[in-house]
Tab-separated table of C-alpha atoms in Angstrom:
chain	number	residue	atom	x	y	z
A	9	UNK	CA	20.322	23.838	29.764
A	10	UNK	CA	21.594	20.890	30.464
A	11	UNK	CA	25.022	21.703	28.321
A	12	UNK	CA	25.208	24.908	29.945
A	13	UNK	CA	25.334	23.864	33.534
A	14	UNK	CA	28.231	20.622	32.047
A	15	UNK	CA	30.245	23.110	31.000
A	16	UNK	CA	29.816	25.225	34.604
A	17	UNK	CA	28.511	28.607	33.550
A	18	UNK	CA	25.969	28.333	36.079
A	19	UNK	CA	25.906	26.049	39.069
A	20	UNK	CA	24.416	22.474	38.178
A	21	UNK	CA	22.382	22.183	41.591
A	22	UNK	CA	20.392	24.799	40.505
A	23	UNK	CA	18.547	22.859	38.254
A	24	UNK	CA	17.431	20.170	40.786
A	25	UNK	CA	14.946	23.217	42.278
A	26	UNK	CA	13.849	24.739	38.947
A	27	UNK	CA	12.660	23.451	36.211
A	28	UNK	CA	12.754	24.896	32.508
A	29	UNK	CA	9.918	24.553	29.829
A	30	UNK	CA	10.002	26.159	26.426
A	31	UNK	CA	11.212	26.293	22.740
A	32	UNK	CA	14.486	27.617	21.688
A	33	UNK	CA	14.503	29.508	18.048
A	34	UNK	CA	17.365	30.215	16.083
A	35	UNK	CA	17.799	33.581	17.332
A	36	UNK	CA	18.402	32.986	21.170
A	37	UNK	CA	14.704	33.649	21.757
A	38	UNK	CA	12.338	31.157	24.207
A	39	UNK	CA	8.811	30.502	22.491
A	40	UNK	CA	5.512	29.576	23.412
A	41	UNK	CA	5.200	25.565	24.479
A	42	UNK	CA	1.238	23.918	24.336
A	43	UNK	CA	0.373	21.631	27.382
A	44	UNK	CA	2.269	23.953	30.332
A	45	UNK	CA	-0.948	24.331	32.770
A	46	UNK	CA	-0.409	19.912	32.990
A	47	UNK	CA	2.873	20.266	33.323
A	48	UNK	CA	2.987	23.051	36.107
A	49	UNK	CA	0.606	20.706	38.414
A	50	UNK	CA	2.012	18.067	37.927
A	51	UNK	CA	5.342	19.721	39.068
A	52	UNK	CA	3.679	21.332	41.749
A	53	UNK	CA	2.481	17.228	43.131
A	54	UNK	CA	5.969	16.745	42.618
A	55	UNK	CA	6.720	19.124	45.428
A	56	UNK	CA	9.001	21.484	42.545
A	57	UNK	CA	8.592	24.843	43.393
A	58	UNK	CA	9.954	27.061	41.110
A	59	UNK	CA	9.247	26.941	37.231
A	60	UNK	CA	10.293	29.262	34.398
A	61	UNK	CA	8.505	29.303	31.335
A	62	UNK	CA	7.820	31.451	27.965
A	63	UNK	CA	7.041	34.815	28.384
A	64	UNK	CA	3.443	33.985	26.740
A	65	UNK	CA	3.040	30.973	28.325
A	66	UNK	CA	3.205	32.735	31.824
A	67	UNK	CA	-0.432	33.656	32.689
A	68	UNK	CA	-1.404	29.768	32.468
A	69	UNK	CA	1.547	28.439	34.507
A	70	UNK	CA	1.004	31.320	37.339
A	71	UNK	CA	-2.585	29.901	37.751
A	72	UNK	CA	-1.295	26.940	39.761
A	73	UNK	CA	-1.274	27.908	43.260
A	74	UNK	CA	1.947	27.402	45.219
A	75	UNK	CA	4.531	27.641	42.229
A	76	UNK	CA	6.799	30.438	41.983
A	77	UNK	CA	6.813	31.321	37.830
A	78	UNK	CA	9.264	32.781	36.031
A	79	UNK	CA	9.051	34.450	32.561
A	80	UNK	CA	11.692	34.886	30.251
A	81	UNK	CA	12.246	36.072	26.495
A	82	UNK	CA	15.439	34.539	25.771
A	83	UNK	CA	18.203	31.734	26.837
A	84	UNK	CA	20.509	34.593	27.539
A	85	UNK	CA	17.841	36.085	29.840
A	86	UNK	CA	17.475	32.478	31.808
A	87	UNK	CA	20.945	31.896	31.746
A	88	UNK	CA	21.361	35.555	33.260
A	89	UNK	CA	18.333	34.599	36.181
A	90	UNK	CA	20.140	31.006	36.963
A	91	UNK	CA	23.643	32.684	37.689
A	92	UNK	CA	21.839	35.326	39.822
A	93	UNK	CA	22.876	38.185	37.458
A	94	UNK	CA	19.255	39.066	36.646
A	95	UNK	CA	16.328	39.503	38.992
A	96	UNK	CA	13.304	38.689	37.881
A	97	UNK	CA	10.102	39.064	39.746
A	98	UNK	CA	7.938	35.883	40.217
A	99	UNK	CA	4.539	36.173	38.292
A	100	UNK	CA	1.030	35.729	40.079
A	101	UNK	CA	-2.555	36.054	39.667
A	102	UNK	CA	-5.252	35.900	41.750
A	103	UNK	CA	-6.833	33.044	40.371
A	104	UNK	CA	-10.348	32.840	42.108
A	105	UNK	CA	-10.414	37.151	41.062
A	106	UNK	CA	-9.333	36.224	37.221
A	107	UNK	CA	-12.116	33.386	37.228
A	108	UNK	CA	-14.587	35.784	38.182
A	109	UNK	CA	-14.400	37.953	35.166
A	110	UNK	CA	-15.994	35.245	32.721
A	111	UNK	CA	-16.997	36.682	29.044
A	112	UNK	CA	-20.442	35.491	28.318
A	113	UNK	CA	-21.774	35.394	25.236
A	114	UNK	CA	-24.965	38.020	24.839
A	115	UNK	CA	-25.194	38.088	20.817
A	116	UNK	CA	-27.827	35.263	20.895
A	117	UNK	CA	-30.508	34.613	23.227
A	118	UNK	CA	-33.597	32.186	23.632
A	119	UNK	CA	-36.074	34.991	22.851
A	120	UNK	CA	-35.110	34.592	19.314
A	121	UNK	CA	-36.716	30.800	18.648
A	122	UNK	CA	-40.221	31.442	17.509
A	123	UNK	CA	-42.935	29.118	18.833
A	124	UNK	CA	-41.345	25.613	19.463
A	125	UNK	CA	-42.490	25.335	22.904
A	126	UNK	CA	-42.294	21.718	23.496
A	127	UNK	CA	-38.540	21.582	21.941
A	128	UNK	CA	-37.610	24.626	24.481
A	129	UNK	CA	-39.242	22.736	27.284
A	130	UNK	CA	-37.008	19.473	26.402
A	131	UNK	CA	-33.726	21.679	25.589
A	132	UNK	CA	-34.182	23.042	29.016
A	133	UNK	CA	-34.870	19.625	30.676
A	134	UNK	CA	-31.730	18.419	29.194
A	135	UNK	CA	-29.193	21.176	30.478
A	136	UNK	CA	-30.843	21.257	33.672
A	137	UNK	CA	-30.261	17.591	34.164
A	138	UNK	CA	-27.029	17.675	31.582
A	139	UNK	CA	-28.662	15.024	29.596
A	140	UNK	CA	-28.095	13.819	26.160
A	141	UNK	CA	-30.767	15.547	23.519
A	142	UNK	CA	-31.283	14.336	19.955
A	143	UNK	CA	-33.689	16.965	17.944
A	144	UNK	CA	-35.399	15.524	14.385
A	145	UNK	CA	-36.938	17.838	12.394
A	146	UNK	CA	-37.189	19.209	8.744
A	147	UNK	CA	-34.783	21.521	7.871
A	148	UNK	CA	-35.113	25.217	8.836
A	149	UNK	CA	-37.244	24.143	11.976
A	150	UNK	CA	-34.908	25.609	14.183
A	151	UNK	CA	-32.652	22.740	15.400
A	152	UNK	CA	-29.503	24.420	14.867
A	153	UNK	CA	-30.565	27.461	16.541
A	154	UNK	CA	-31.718	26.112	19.508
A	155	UNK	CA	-28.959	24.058	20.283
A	156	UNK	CA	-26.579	27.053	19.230
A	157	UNK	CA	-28.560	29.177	22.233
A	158	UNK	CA	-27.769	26.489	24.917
A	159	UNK	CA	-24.403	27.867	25.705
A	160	UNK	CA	-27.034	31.071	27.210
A	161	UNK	CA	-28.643	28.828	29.770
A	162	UNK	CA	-26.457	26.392	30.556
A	163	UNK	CA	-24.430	27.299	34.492
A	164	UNK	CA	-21.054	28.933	34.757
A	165	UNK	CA	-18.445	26.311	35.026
A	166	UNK	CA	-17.041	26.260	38.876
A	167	UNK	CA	-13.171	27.154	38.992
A	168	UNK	CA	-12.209	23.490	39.719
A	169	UNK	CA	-13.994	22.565	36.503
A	170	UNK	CA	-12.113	25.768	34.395
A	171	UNK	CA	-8.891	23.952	35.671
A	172	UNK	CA	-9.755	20.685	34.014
A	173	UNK	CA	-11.017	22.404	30.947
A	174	UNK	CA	-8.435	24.628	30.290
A	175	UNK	CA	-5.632	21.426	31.076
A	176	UNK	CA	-7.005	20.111	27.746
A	177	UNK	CA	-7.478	23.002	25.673
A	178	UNK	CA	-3.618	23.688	26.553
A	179	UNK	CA	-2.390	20.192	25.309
A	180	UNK	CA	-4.237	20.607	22.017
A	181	UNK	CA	-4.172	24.312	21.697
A	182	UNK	CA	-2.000	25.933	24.472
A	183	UNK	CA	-3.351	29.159	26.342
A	184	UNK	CA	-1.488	31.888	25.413
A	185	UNK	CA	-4.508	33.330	23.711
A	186	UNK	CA	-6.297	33.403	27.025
A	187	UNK	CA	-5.419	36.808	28.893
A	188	UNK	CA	-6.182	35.012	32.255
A	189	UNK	CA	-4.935	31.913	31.807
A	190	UNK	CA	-8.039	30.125	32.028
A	191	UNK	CA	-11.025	29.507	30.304
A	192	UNK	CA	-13.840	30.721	31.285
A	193	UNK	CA	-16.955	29.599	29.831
A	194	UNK	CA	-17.955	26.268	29.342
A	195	UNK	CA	-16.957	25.006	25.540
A	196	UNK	CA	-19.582	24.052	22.835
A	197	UNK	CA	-17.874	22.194	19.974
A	198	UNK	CA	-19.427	21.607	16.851
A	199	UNK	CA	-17.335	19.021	14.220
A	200	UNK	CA	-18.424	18.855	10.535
A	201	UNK	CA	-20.002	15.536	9.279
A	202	UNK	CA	-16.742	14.443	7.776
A	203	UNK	CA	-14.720	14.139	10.890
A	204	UNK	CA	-12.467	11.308	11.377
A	205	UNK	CA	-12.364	8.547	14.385
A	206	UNK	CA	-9.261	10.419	15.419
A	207	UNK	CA	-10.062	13.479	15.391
A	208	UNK	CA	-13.387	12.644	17.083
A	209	UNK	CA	-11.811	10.539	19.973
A	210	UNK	CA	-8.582	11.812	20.437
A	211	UNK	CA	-5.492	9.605	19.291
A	212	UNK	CA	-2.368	9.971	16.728
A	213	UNK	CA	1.337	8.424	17.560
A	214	UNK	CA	1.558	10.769	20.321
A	215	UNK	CA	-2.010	10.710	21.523
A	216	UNK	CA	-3.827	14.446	21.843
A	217	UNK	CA	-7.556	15.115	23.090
A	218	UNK	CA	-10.328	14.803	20.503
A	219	UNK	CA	-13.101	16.724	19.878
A	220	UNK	CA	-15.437	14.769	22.991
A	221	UNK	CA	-12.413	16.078	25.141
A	222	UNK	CA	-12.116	19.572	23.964
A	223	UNK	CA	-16.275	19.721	24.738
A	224	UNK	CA	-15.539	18.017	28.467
A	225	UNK	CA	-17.217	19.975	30.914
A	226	UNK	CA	-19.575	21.641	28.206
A	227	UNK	CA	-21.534	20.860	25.061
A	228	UNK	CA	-20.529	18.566	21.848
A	229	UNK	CA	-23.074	19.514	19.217
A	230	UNK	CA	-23.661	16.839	15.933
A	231	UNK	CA	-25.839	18.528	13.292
A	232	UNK	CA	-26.553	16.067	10.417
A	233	UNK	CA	-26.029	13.044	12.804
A	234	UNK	CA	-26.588	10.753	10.465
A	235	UNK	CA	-24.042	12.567	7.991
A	236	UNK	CA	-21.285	11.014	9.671
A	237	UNK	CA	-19.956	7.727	9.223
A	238	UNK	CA	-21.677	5.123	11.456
A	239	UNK	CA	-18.277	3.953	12.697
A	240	UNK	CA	-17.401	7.032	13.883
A	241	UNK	CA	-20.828	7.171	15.482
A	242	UNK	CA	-20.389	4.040	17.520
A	243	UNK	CA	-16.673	5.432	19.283
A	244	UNK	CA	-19.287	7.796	21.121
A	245	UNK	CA	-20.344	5.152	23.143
A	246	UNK	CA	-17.614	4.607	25.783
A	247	UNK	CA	-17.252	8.337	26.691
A	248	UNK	CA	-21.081	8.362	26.719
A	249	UNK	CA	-21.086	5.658	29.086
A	250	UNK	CA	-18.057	5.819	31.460
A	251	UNK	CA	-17.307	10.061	30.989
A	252	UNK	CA	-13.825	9.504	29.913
A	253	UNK	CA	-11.595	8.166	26.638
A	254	UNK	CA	-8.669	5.402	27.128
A	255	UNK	CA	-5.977	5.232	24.178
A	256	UNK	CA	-3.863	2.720	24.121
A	257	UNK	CA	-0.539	2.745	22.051
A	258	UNK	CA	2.595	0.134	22.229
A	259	UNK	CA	4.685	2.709	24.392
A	260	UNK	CA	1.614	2.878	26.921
A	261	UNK	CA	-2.477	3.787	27.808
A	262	UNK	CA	-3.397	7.502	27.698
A	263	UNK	CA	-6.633	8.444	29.234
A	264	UNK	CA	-8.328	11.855	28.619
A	265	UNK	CA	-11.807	13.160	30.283
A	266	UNK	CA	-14.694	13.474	28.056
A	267	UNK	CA	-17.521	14.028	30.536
A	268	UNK	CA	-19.980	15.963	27.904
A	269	UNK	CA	-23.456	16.638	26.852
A	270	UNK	CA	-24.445	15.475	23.562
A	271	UNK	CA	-26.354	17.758	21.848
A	272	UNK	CA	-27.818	16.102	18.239
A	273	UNK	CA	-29.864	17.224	14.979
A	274	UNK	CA	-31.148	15.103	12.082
A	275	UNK	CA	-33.571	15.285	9.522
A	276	UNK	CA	-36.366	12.483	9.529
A	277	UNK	CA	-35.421	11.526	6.442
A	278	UNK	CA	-32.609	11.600	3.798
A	279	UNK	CA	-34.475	14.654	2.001
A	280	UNK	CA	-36.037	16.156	5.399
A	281	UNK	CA	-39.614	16.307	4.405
A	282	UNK	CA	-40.960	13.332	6.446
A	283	UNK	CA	-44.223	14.038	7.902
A	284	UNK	CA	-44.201	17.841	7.207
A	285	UNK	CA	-47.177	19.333	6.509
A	286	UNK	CA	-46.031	21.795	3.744
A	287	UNK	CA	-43.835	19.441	1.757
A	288	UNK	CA	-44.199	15.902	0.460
A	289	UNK	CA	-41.463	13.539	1.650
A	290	UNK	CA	-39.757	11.835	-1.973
A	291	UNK	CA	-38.043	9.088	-0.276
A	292	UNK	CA	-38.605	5.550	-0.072
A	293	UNK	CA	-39.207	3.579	2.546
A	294	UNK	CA	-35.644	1.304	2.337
A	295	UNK	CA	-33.887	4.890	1.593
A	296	UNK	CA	-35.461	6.224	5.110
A	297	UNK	CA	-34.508	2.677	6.826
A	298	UNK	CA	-31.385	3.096	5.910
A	299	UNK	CA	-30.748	6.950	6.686
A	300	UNK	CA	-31.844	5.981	10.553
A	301	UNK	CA	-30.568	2.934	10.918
A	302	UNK	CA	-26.710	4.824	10.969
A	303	UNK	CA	-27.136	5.358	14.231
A	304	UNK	CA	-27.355	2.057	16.211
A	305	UNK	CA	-30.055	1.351	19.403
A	306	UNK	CA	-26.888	0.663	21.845
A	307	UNK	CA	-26.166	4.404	20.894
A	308	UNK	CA	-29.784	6.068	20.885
A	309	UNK	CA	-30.284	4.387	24.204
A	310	UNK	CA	-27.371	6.625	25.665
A	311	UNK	CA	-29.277	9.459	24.227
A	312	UNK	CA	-31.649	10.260	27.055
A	313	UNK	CA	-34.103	12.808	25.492
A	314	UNK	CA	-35.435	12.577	22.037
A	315	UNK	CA	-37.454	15.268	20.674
A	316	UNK	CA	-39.830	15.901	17.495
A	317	UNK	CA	-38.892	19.513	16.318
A	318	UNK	CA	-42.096	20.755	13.625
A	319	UNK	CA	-42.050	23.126	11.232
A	320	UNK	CA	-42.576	26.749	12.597
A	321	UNK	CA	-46.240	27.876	11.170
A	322	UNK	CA	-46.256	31.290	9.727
A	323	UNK	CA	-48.245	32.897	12.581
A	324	UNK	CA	-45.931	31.853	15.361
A	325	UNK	CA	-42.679	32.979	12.888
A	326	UNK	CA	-44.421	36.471	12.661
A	327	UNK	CA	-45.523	36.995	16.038
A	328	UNK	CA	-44.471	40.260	17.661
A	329	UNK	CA	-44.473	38.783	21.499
A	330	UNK	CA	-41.216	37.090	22.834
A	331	UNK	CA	-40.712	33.819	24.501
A	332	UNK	CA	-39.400	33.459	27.579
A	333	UNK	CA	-35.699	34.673	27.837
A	334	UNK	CA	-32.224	32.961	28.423
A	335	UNK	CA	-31.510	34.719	31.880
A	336	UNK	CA	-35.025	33.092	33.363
A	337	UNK	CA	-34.457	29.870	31.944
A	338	UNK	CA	-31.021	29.784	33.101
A	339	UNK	CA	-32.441	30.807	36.510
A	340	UNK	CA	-34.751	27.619	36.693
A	341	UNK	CA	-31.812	25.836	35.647
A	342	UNK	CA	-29.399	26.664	38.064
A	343	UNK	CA	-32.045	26.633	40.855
A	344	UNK	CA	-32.390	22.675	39.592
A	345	UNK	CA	-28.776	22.231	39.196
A	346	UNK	CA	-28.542	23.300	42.793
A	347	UNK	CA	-30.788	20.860	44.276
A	348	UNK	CA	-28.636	18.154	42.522
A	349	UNK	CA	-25.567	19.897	43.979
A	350	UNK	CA	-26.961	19.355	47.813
A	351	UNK	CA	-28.071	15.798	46.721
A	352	UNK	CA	-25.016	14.690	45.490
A	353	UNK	CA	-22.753	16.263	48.045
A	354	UNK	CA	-19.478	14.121	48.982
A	355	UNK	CA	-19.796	11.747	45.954
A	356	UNK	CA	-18.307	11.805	42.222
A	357	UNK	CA	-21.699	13.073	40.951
A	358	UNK	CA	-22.671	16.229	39.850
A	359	UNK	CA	-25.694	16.074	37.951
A	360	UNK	CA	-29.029	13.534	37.508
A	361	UNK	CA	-27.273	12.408	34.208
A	362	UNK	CA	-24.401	10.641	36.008
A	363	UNK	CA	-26.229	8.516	38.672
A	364	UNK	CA	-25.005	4.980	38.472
A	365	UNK	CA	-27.884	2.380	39.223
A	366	UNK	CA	-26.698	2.350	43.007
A	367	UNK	CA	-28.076	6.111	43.246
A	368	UNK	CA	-31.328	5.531	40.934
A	369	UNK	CA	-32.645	3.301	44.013
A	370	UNK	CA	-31.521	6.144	46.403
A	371	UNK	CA	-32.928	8.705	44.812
A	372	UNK	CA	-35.090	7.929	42.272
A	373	UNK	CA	-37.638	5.701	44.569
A	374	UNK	CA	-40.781	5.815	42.930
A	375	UNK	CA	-44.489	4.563	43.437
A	376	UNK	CA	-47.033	2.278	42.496
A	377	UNK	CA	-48.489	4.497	39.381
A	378	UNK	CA	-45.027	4.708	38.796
A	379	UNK	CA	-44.319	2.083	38.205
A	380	UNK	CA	-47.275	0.984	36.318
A	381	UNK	CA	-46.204	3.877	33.793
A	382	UNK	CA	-42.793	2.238	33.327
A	383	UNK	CA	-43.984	-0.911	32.669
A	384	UNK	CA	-46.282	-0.155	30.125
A	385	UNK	CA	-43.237	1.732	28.337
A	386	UNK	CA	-41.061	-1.449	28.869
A	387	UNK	CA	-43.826	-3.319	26.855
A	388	UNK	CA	-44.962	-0.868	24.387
A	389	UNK	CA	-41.938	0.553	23.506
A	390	UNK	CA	-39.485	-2.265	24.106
A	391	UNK	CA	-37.016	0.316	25.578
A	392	UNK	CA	-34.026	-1.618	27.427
A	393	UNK	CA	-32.454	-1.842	30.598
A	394	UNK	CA	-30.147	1.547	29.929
A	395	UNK	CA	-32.886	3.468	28.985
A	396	UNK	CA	-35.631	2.584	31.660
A	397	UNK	CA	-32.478	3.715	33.987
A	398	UNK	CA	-32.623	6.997	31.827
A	399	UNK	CA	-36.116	7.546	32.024
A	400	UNK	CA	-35.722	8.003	35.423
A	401	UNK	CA	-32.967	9.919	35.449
A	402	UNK	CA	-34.728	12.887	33.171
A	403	UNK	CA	-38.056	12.426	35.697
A	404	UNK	CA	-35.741	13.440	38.402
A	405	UNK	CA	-34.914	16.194	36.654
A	406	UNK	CA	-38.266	17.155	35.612
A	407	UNK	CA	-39.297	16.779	39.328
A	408	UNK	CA	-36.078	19.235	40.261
A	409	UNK	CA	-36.872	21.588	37.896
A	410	UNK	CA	-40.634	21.663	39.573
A	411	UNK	CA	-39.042	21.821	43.428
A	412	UNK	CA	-40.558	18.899	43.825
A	413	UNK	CA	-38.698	16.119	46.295
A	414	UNK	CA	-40.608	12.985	44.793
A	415	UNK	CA	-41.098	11.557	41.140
A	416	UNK	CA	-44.691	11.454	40.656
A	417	UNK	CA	-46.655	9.864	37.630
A	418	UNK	CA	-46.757	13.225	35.248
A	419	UNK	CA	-42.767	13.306	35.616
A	420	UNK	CA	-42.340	9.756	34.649
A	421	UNK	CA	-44.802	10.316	31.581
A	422	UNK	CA	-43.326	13.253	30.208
A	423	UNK	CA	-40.019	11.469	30.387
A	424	UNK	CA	-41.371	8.676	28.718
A	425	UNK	CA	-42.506	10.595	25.882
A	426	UNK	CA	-39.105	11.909	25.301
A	427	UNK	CA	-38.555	8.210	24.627
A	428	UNK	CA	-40.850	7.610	21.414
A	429	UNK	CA	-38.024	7.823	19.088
A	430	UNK	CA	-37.098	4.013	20.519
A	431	UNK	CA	-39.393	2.237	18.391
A	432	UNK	CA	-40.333	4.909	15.465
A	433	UNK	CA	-37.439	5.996	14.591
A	434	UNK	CA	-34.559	3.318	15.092
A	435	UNK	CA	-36.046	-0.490	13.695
């Protein structure tokens, strides 16, 4: 473009009010870029008004608000636009319409898990509070499927989070797949075992999103935890803790949100028999100490919620009734979600699974019993600092998902007992 306005065939000031994005082929035709949603906001802060773009990369651009968008098929088509030959209309959507229309996913559903109450009870404690689960159990207990049914409960993403979703999913990806522009529901990412630090984090020469990006705003889901390699384990813990990844390369410092729920699954042991009732474990105690001791305490302290997931007994598998359903869990979700929503308002938090330890005090003030509950944990269990401040974070949720304004003693416990994996599992 640049060429074409040197050598005058259209006028060269027309270029300092539009901008052009795209790929030129062989042929003369434009085709799709990735990463135009970024790009059109940021021209849009840049006060540039008018942007034309791919034909299949229009539905993305058009969903910034106050940018005229262009779509073109070819240079000779843009060239024919710029010199005012060609008219072509300015695309537009009605964004907050568009979002509206979200595909959910009704193939699976929570009516499905046989029995496991006490894993459905913590599954639903940790999505209401977007807290960090870790499930052990043999294999064929149902881990996999109940984390693969969270998606079903978990609350619509709001349009402002959709934006920063779909930002990153254009970088890696691009949106031309997406009719709307957008996406819609909140992602759930699932990486095999064998994944790489890159891949996992985000990084290369020219650094892209990793996986914990791709699942910001939704789910990242590790089955076989300890299957992958424990350093690509430990990377998990700065997004964990601060929400976001920083890259840094010699030409500069990329940083990429990565604000997710970790969802994991493991077996107890290295053959997955530990403790079940139907088959004996064959595994030796410095072959079990070393299968759990790939995942670090610094990094099971960041998980907030670990629960034992047993062996479904043949009555429960065969029984005819239904457990409860994923429209009225997500209900008492959402209702809990909601009271976090009004408690939060006007500050960078929007769940009980991102309260610093200036809000614990504020809203986590608890009594004596309390506190006599936590201290006994503190001794027993020899949890740490970061998860005491957990523990209280997943009573408050327990407490929300109960209406209740205060923590009282039974919250505290049951959030306690999500904690036994501290000292049984991890040495």
């Amino acid at each position: 473009m640049g060429i074409l306005a040197a050598e005058n065939v259209f006028r060269p000031d027309i270029l300092e009010r539009c901008t052009v994005i795209g790929e030129l082929s062989l042929d003369g035709s434009v085709r799709e870029i990735k990463g135009v949603l970024p790009i059109a906001t940021d021209l849009l802060k840049r006060d540039h008004k008018r942007l034309i773009v791919p034909e299949a990369n229009v539905y993305e651009a058009a969903v910034v608000s106050g940018l005229e968008v262009y779509p073109v098929k070819t240079l000779a088509e843009c060239v024919s636009f710029l010199k005012g030959e060609t008219k072509i209309m300015p695309y537009s959507v009605d964004v907050e319409s568009i979002f509206d229309q979200q595909y959910e996913n009704t193939s699976v559903d929570f009516s499905d898990v046989k029995g496991q109450m006490s894993a459905r009870r913590a599954v639903e404690i940790a999505v209401a509070g977007g807290h960090n689960l870790l499930m052990v159990g043999s294999p064929g207990s149902g881990k996999s499927m109940l984390a693969k049914r969270i998606p079903t409960i978990i609350p619509k993403m709001t349009l402002e989070e959709s934006l920063e979703v779909s930002k990153i999913h254009s970088i890696v990806y691009g949106l031309s797949n997406q009719k709307n522009g957008l996406i819609g529901i909140r992602p759930f990412r699932s990486p095999h075992h064998t994944i790489s630090n890159t891949a996992l984090i985000g990084g290369g020469s020219d650094p892209k999103p990793g996986e914990v990006s791709l699942s910001h705003n939704g789910v990242l889901f590790l089955d076989e935890f300890p299957e992958f390699r424990r350093d690509v384990l430990e990377v998990l813990r700065e997004p964990l803790e601060e929400g976001l990844v920083s890259i840094s390369r010699a030409s500069g410092r990329v940083t990429f949100p990565a604000n997710f729920m970790l969802v994991a699954a493991m077996n107890p042991c290295p053959c997955g028999y530990l403790s079940d009732p139907k088959k004996e474990c064959r595994c030796s105690p410095i072959q079990i100490h070393r299968y759990r001791s790939k995942i670090s305490g610094p990094l099971l302290d960041r998980i907030d919620i670990h629960v034992d997931v047993p062996s479904v007994k043949y009555d429960e598998f065969k029984s005819k009734s239904l457990g409860e359903d994923s429209k009225t869990i997500r209900t008492r979700v959402e209702n809990a979600r909601n009271i976090q929503r009004k408690r939060f308002k006007g500050l960078k938090v929007f769940n009980n699974a991102d309260m610093s330890t200036r809000h614990l005090k504020k809203f986590c003030e608890i009594d004596q019993e309390c506190e006599k509950l936590l201290k006994s944990a503190f001794d027993d269990l020899n949890i740490s600092a970061r998860a005491h401040d957990r523990i209280l974070k997943v009573a408050r949720t327990i407490a929300d998902l109960g209406e209740q304004e205060n923590i009282q003693a039974v919250h505290i416990g049951e959030a306690i007992n999500y904690r036994s994996f501290d000292k049984s599992y991890i040495d």
